[in-house]
Coordinates of C-alpha atoms and ligand atoms in Angstrom, one line a residue:
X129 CA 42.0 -19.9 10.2
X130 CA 39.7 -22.8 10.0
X131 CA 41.6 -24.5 7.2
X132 CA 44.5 -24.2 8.7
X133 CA 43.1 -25.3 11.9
X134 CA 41.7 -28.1 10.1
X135 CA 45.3 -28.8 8.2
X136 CA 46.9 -29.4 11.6
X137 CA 44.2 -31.6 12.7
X138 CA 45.6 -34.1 9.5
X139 CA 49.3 -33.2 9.0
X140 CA 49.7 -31.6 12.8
X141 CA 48.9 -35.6 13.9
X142 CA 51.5 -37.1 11.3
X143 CA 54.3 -35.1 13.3
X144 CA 53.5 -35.6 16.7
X145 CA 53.8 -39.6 16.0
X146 CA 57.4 -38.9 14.3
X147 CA 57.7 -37.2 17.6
X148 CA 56.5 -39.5 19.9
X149 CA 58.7 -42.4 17.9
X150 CA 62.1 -40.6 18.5
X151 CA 61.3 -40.1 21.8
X152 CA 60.7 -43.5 22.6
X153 CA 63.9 -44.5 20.9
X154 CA 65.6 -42.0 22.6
X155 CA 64.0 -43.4 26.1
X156 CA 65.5 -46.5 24.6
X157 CA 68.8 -45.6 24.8
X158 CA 69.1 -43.9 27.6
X159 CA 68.1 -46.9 29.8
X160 CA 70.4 -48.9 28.0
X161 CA 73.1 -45.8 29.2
X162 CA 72.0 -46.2 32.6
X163 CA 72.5 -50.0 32.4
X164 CA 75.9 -49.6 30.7
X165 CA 76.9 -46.9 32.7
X166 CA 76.6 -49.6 36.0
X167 CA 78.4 -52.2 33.9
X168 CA 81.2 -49.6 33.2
X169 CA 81.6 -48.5 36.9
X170 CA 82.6 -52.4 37.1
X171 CA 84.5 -52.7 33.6
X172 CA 81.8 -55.5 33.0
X173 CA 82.4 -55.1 28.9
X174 CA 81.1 -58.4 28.4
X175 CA 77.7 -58.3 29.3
X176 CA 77.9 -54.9 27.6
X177 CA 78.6 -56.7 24.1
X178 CA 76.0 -59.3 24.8
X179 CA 73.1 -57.4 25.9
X180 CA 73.6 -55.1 22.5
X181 CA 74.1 -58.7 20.5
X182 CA 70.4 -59.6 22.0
X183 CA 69.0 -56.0 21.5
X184 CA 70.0 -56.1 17.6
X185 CA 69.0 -59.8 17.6
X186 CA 65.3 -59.2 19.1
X187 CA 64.2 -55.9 18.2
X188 CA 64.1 -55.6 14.4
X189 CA 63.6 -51.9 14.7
X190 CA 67.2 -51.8 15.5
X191 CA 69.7 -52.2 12.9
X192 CA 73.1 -52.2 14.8
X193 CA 74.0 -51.1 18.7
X194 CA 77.8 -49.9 19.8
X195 CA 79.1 -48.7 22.8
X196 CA 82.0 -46.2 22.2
X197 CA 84.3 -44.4 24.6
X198 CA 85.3 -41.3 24.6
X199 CA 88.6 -41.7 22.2
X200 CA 86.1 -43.2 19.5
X201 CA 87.2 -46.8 20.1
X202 CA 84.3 -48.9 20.0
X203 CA 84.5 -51.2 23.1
X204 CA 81.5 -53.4 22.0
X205 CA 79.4 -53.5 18.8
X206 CA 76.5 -55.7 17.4
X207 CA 74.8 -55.8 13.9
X208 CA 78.0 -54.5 11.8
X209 CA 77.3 -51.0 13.6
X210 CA 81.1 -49.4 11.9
X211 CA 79.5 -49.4 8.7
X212 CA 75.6 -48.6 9.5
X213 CA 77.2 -45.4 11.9
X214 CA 79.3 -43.7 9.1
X215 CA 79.4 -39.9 8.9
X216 CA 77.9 -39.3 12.2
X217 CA 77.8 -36.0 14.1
X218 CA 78.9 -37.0 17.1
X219 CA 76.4 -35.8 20.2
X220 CA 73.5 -35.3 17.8
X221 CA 70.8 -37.9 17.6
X222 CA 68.5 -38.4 14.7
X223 CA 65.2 -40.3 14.0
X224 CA 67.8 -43.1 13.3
X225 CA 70.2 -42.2 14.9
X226 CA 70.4 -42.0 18.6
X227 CA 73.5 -41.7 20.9
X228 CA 73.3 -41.0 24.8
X229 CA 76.4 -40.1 26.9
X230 CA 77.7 -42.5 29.2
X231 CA 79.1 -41.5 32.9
X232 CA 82.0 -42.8 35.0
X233 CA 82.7 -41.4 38.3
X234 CA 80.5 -38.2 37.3
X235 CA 83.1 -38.0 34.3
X236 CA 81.9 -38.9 30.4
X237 CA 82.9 -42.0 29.5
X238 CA 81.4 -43.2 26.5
X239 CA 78.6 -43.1 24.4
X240 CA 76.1 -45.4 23.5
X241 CA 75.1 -45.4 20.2
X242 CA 71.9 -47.4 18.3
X243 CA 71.3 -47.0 14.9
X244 CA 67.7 -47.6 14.2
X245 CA 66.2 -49.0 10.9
X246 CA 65.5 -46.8 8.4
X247 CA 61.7 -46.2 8.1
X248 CA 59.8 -47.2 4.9
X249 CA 61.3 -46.3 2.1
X250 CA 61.3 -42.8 2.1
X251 CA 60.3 -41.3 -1.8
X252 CA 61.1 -38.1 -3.5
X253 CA 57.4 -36.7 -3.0
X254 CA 57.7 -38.4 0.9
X255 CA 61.2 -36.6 1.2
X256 CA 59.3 -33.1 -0.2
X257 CA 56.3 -33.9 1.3
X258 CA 57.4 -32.9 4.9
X259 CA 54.1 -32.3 7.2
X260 CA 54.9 -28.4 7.0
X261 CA 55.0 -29.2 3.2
X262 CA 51.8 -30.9 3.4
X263 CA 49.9 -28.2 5.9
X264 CA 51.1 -25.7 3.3
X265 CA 50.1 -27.4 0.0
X266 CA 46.8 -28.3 2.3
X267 CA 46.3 -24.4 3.0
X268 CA 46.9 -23.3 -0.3
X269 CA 44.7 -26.0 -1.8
X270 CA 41.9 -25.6 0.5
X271 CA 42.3 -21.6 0.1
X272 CA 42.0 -21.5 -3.3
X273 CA 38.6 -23.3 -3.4
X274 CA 37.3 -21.2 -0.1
X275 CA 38.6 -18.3 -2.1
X276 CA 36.8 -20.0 -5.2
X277 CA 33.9 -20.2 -3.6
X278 CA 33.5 -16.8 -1.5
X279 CA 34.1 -15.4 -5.4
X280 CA 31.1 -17.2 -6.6
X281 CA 28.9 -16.3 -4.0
X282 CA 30.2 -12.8 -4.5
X283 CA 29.8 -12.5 -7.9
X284 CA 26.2 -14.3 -7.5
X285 CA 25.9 -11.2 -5.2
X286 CA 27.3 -8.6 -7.7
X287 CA 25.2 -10.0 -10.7
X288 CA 21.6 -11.2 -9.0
X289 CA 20.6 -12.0 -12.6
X290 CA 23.0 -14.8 -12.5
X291 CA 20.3 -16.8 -10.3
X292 CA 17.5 -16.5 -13.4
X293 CA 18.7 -19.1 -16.2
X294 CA 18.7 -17.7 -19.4
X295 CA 16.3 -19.8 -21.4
X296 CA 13.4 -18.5 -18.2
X297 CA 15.0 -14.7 -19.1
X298 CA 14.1 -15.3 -22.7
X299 CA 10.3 -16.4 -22.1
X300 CA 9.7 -13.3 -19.9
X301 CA 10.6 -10.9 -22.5
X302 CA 8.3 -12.3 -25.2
X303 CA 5.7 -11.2 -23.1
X304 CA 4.2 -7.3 -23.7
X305 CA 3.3 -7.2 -20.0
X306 CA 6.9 -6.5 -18.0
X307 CA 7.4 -8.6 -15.7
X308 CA 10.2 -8.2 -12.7
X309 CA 11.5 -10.3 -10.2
X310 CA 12.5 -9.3 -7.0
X311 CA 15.1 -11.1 -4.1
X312 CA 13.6 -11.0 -0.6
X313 CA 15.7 -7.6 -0.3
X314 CA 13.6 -6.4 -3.1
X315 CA 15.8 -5.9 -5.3
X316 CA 15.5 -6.5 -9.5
X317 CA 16.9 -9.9 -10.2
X318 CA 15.3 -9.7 -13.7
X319 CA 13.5 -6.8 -15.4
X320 CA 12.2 -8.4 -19.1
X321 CA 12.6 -6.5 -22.1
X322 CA 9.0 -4.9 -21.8
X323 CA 9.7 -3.3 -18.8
X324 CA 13.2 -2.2 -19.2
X325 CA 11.7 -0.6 -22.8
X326 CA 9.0 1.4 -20.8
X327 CA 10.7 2.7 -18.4
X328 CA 14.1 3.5 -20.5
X329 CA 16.6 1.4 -18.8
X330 CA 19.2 -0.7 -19.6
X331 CA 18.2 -4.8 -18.0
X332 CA 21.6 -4.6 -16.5
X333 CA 21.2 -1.3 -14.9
X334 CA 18.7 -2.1 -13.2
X335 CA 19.9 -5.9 -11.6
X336 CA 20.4 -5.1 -7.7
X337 CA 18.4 -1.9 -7.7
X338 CA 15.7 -2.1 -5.3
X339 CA 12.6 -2.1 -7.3
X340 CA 10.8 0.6 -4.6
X341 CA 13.1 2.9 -5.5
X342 CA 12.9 3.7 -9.4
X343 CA 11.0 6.6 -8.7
X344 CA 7.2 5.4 -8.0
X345 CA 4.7 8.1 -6.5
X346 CA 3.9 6.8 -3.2
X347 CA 2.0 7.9 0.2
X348 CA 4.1 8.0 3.0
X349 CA 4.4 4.5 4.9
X350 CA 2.8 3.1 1.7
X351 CA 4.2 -0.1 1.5
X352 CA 5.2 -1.6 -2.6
X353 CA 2.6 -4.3 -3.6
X354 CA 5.6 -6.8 -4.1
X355 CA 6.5 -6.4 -0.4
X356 CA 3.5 -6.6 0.7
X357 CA 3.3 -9.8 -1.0
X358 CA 6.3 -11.3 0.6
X359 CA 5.4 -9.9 4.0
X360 CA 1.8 -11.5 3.6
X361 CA 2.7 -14.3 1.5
X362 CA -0.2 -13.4 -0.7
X363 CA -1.0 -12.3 -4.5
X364 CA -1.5 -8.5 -4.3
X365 CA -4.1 -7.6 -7.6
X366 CA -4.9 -4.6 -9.5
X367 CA -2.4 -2.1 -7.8
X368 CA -2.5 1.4 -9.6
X369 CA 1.2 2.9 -9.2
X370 CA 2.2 6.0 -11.3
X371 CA 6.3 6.5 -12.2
X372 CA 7.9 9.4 -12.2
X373 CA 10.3 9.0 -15.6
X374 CA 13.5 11.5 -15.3
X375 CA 11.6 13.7 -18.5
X376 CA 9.0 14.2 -15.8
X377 CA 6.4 12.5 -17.7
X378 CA 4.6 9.7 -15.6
X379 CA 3.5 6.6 -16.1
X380 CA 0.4 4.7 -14.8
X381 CA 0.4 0.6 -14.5
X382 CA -1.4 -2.0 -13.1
X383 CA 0.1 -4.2 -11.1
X384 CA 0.1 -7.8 -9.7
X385 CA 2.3 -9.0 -7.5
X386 CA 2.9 -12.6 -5.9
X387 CA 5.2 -14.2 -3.3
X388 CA 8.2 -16.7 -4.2
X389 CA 8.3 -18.9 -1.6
X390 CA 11.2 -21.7 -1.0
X391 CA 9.3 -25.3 -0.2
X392 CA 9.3 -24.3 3.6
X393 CA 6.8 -21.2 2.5
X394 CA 9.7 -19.0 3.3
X395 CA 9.6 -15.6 0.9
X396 CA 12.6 -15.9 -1.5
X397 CA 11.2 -12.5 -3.4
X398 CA 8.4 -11.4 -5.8
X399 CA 7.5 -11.4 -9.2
X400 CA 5.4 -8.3 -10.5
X401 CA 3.6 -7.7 -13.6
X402 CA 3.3 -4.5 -14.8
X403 CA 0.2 -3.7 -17.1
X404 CA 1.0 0.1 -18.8
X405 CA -2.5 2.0 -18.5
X406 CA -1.3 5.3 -19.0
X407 CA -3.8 6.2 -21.7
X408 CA -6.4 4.5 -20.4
X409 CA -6.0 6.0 -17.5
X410 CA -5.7 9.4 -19.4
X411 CA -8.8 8.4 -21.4
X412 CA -10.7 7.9 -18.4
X413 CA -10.0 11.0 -16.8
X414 CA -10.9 13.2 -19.9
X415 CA -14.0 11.1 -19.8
X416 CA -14.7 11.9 -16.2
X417 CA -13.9 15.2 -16.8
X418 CA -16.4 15.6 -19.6
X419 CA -18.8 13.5 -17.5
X420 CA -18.6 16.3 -15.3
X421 CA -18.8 18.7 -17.4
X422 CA -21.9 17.7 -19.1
X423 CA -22.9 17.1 -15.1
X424 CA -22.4 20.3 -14.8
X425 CA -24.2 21.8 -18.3
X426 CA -27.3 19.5 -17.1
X427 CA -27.5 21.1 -13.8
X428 CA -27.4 24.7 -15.6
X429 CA -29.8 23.4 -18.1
X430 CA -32.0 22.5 -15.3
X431 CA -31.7 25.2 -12.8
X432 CA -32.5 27.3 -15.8
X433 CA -35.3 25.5 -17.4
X434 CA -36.6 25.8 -13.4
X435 CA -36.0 29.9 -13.5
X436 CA -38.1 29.9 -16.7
X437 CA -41.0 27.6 -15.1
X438 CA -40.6 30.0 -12.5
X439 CA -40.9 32.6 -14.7
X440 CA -43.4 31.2 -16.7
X441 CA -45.9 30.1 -13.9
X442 CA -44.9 32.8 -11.2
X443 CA -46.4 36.4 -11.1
X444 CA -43.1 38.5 -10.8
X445 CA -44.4 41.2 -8.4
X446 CA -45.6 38.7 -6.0
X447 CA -44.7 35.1 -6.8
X448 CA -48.2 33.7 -6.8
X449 CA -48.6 31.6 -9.9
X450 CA -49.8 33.7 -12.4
X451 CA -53.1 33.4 -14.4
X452 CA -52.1 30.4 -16.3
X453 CA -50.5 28.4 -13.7
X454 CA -53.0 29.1 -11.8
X455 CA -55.9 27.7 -14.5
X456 CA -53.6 24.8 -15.4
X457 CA -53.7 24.0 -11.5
X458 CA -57.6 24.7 -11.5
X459 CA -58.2 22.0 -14.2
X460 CA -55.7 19.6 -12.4
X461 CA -56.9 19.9 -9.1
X462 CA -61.0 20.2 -11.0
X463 CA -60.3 16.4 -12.2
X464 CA -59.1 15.3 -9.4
X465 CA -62.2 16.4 -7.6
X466 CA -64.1 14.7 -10.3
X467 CA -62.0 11.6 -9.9
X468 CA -62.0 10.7 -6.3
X469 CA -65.4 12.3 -5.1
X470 CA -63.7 15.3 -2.9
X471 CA -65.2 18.8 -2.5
X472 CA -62.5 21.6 -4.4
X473 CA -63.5 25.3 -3.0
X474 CA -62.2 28.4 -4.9
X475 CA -61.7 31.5 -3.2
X476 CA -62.4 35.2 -5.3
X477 CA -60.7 38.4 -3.6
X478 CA -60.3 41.6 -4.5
X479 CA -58.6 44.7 -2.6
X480 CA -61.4 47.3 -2.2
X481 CA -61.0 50.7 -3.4
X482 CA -57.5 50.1 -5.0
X483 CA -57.6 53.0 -7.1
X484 CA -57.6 55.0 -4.2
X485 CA -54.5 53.6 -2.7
X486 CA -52.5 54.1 -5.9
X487 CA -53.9 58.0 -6.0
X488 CA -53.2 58.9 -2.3
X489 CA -49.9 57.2 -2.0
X490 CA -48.4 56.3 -5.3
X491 CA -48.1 53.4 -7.5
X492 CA -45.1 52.0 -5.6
X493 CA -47.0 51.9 -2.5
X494 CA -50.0 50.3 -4.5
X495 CA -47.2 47.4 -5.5
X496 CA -46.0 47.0 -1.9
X497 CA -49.8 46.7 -0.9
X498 CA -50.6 44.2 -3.9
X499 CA -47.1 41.8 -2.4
X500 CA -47.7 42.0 1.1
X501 CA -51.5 40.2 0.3
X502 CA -50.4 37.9 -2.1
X503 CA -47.5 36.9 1.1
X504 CA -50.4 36.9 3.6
X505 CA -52.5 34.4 0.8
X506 CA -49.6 32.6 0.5
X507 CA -48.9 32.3 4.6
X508 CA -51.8 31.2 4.8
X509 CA -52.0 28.7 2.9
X510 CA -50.9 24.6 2.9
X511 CA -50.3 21.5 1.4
X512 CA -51.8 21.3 -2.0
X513 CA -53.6 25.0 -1.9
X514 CA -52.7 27.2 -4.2
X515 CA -52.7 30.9 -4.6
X516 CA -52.7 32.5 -8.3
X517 CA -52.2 36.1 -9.3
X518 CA -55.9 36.7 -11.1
X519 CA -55.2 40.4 -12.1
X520 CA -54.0 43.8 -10.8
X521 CA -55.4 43.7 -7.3
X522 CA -57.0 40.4 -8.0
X523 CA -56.2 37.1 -6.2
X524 CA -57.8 33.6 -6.6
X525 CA -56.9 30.8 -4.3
X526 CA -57.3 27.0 -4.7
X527 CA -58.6 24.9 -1.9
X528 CA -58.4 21.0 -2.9
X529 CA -60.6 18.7 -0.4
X530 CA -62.2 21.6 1.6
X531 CA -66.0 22.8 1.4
X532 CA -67.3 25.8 0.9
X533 CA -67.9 26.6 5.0
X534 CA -64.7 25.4 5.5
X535 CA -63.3 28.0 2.5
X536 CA -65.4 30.8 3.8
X537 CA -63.7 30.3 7.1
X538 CA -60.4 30.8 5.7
X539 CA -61.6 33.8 3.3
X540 CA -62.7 35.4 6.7
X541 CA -59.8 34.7 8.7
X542 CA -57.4 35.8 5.4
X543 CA -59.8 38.7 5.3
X544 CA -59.1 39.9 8.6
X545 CA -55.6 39.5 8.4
X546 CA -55.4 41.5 5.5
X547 CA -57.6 44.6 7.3
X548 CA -55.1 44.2 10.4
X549 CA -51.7 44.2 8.5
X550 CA -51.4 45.1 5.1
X551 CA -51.3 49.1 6.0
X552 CA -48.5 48.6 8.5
X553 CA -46.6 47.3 5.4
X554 CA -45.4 50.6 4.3
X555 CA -45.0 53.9 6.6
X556 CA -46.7 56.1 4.6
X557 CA -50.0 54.9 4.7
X558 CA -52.1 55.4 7.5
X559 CA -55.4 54.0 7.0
X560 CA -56.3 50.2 7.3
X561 CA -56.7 48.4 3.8
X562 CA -59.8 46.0 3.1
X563 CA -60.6 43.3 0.8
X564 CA -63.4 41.3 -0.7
X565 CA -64.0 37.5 -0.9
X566 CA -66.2 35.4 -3.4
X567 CA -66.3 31.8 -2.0
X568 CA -67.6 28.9 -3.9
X569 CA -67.2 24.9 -4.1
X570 CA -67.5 21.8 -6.6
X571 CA -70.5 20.9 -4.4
X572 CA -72.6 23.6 -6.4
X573 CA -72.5 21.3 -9.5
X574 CA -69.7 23.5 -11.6
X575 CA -69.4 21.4 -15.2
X576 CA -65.6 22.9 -14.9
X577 CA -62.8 24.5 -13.6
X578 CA -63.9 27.8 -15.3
X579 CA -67.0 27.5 -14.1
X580 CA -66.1 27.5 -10.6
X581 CA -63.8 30.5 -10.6
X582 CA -66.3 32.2 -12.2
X583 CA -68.8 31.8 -10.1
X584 CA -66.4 32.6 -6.7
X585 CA -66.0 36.0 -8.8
X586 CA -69.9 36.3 -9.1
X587 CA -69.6 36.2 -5.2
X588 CA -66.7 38.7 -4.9
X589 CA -69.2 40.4 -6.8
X590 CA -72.1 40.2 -4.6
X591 CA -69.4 41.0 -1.8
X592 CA -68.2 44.2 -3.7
X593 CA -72.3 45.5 -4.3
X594 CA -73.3 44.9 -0.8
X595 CA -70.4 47.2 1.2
X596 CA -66.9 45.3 0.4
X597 CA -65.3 44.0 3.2
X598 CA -67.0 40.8 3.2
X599 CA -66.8 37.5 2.5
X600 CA -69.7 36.0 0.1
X601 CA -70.3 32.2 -0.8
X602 CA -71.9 31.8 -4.4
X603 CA -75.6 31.1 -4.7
X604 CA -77.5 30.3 -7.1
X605 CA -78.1 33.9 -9.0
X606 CA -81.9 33.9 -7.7
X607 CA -80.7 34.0 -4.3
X608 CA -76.9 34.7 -3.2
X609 CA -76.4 35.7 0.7
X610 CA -73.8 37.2 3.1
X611 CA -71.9 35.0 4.9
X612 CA -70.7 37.2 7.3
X613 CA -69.2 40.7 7.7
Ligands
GTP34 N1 -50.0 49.8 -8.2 C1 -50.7 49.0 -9.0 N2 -51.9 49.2 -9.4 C2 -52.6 48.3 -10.1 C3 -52.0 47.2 -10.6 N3 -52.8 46.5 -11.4 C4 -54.0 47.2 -11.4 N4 -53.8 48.4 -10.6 C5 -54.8 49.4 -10.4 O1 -55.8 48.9 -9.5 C6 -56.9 49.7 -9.7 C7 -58.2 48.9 -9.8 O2 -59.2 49.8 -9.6 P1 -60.7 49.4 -9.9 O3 -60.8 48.1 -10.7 O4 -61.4 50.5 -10.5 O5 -61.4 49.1 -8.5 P2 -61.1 49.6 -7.1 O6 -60.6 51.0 -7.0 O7 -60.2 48.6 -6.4 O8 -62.4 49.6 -6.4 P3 -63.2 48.3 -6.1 O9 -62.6 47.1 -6.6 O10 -64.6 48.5 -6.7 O11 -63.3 48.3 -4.6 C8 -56.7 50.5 -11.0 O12 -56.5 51.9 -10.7 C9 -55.4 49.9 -11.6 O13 -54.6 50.8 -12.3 C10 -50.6 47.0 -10.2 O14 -50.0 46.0 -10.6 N5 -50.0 47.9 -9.4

């Protein structure tokens, strides 16, 4: 529509001047008719003949001028008009050729007839070349290079590859990394040889597929780095994507993305590099998962090595440290006293007529009577004090930075504690249980650790010959005393 539009703007204009010039010439002649038609009503011939002798003489458009009556006698005639008006349809005017009736009494008289000059020269192509001729060979012109031109475009459109020159196409696929370029649409425009080999598809294939959509495990509303690069208009680095290949193995890349822009910053697409890191990426979880697993052996290792410290240190029946612990403790906690100048007190018990307990009630009932003291030394205790298993029904109990007044204090309250509960702790017995205490302290001059818990049983001793029950603090041998009772 718009070239032909456009043809009659140039060949529509050529006709409507042919138009307007017969029209004049036909305005021409029929004012000369009216003229001639007055004359005639008065048979004034004359002037007839000599205003068509001046006509032909001035205008040098015309050619020859006759006036003719009806009959086809010509009654007046200038520029040899016989000749020029040869083979002329009567009544019909042409661009050359004009006649106009001529009235007499409201009857036709005559006709006027002017023959006009030819126009230029009028060639073969001119004669051919009519404006319909023109508009059409215009059109047809004109619609072969629109129609040249939409084709282009659509073929660009068909084959987006076409846009990439080939020598660019044949630098991208030296590279090992793929590389693909995406329109703003995002779709492939070029896919180099490295990529096209990793994935298993043909280049052509893939030209106008939309690069999202080769089969890439994504979250939902998880938008493609190359997008997001055109969106942003800035480099996206180091994007992990996995694809799904159709022999459902999948592949892992890294992959950098950055905006083509046009000069006006306007995104035109993408390029994206994709980096294959499928095995590393495999490597590193096997390595994680052996991390882990070795993790996971350490942690055994360790909760096991702390079951058999545990075991090793802890007196199964009551979970006191056992005899060892316990001495390995004493010499600690002995050389720290040393060290820093602090008083260490060690408290001797020992549950008082034992034997008994076992004979009336059982040797179960003994055990239940040895773990509910060794939980009442243990309650009782804090911080850095420490309670070791010493033998059968035997307890020591370590008491860092405390004096012996202080440690009798607690061997009395512990004492007391043990009288009030430990028989409640089984049913069958029915009599109160009682213990003995030997107390003693650094203060007395110990030269060790053995020393000390010897001499806190030398008081559990004392306490054990003068009634039981009672809590004794070590003197010297000459002269050890009660405490209190
Ligand atoms: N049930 C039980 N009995 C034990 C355990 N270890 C030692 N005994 C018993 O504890 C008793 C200790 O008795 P003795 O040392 O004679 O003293 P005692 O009867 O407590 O009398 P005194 O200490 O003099 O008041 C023994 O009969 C041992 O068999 C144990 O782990 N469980």
């Amino acid at each position: 529509m718009s070239i032909f539009l456009t043809g009659d703007l140039f060949f529509g204009n050529r006709s409507d001047v042919l138009r307007a010039t017969m029209e004049s010439r036909q305005r021409l002649c029929e004012s000369l008719a009216v003229q001639f038609s007055a004359l005639v009503a008065s048979d004034d011939i004359e002037t007839i003949d000599l205003t068509l002798q001046n006509l032909v003489l001035r205008d040098g458009e015309i050619s020859s001028a006759a006036l003719r009556t009806e009959d086809g006698k010509l009654q007046a005639e200038s520029g040899n008009h016989r000749e020029r008006w040869a083979d002329v349809a009567p009544g019909k005017s042409t661009m050359t050729h004009t006649q106009v009736p001529i009235f007499k009494n409201n009857q036709r008289w005559g006709t006027v007839e002017v023959r006009f000059a030819d126009a230029a020269p009028v060639s073969t192509v001119d004669r051919y070349l009519s404006p319909f001729v023109m508009l059409a060979l215009y059109i047809s012109v004109a619609g072969f290079f629109a129609y040249a031109f939409f084709m282009k475009r659509t073929l660009k459109h068909l084959d987006p590859g076409a846009v990439i020159p080939d020598r660019v196409k044949s630098a991208l696929d030296v590279l090992t990394e793929g590389v693909v370029v995406v329109d703003s649409k995002g779709q492939i425009v070029l896919a180099n040889a490295a990529f096209t080999e990793k994935i298993n598809a043909n280049s052509r294939q893939l030209l106008g597929k939309r690069l999202a959509q080769l089969g890439w495990n994504l979250e939902a509303e998880q938008t493609v780095p190359w997008e997001l690069a055109m969106q942003t208009g800035e480099s996206q680095l180091d994007q992990q994507m996995q694809l799904k290949m159709a022999d459902g193995t999948v592949l892992t890349f890294q992959v950098n993305s950055s905006p083509v822009q046009d000069e006006k910053s306007k995104p035109q697409g993408a390029l994206a590099t994709f980096d294959d890191v499928t095995e590393i990426v495999k490597k590193n979880v096997q390595l994680s998962d052996m991390v882990g697993e070795l993790q996971q052996s350490r942690d055994e290792v360790n909760r096991k090595n702390e079951e058999l410290k545990v075991l090793a240190e802890r007196d199964s029946l009551t979970g006191c440290f056992n005899r060892r612990a316990f001495f390995e403790r004493a010499y600690a906690e002995f050389s720290e006293a040393e060290r820093s100048g602090s008083e260490l007190s060690v408290i001797m018990m020992d549950i008082d007529f034992f034997k008994a307990v076992n004979d009336t009630y059982g040797h179960g009932v003994g055990d239940d009577v040895i773990k509910e003291v060794g939980r009442i030394l243990e309650d009782g205790m804090r911080g850095a004090e420490v309670v070791g298993r010493y033998g059968g029904e035997e307890f020591c109990v370590l008491l860092p930075a405390t004096d012996s007044a202080q440690a009798a204090r607690i061997g009395e309250r512990l004492r007391h504690e043990i009288q009030e509960k430990v028989w409640l702790c089984d049913s069958r017995i029915d009599q109160k249980i009682t213990s003995s205490f030997g107390v003693t302290s650094t203060a007395d001059s110990a030269e060790s650790a053995d020393a000390l818990v010897d001499r806190a049983d030398q008081a559990l001793y004392e306490s054990k010959e003068s009634g039981r029950n009672r809590v004794m603090v070590w003197r010297r041998p000459a002269e050890p005393e009660a405490a209190a009772s």
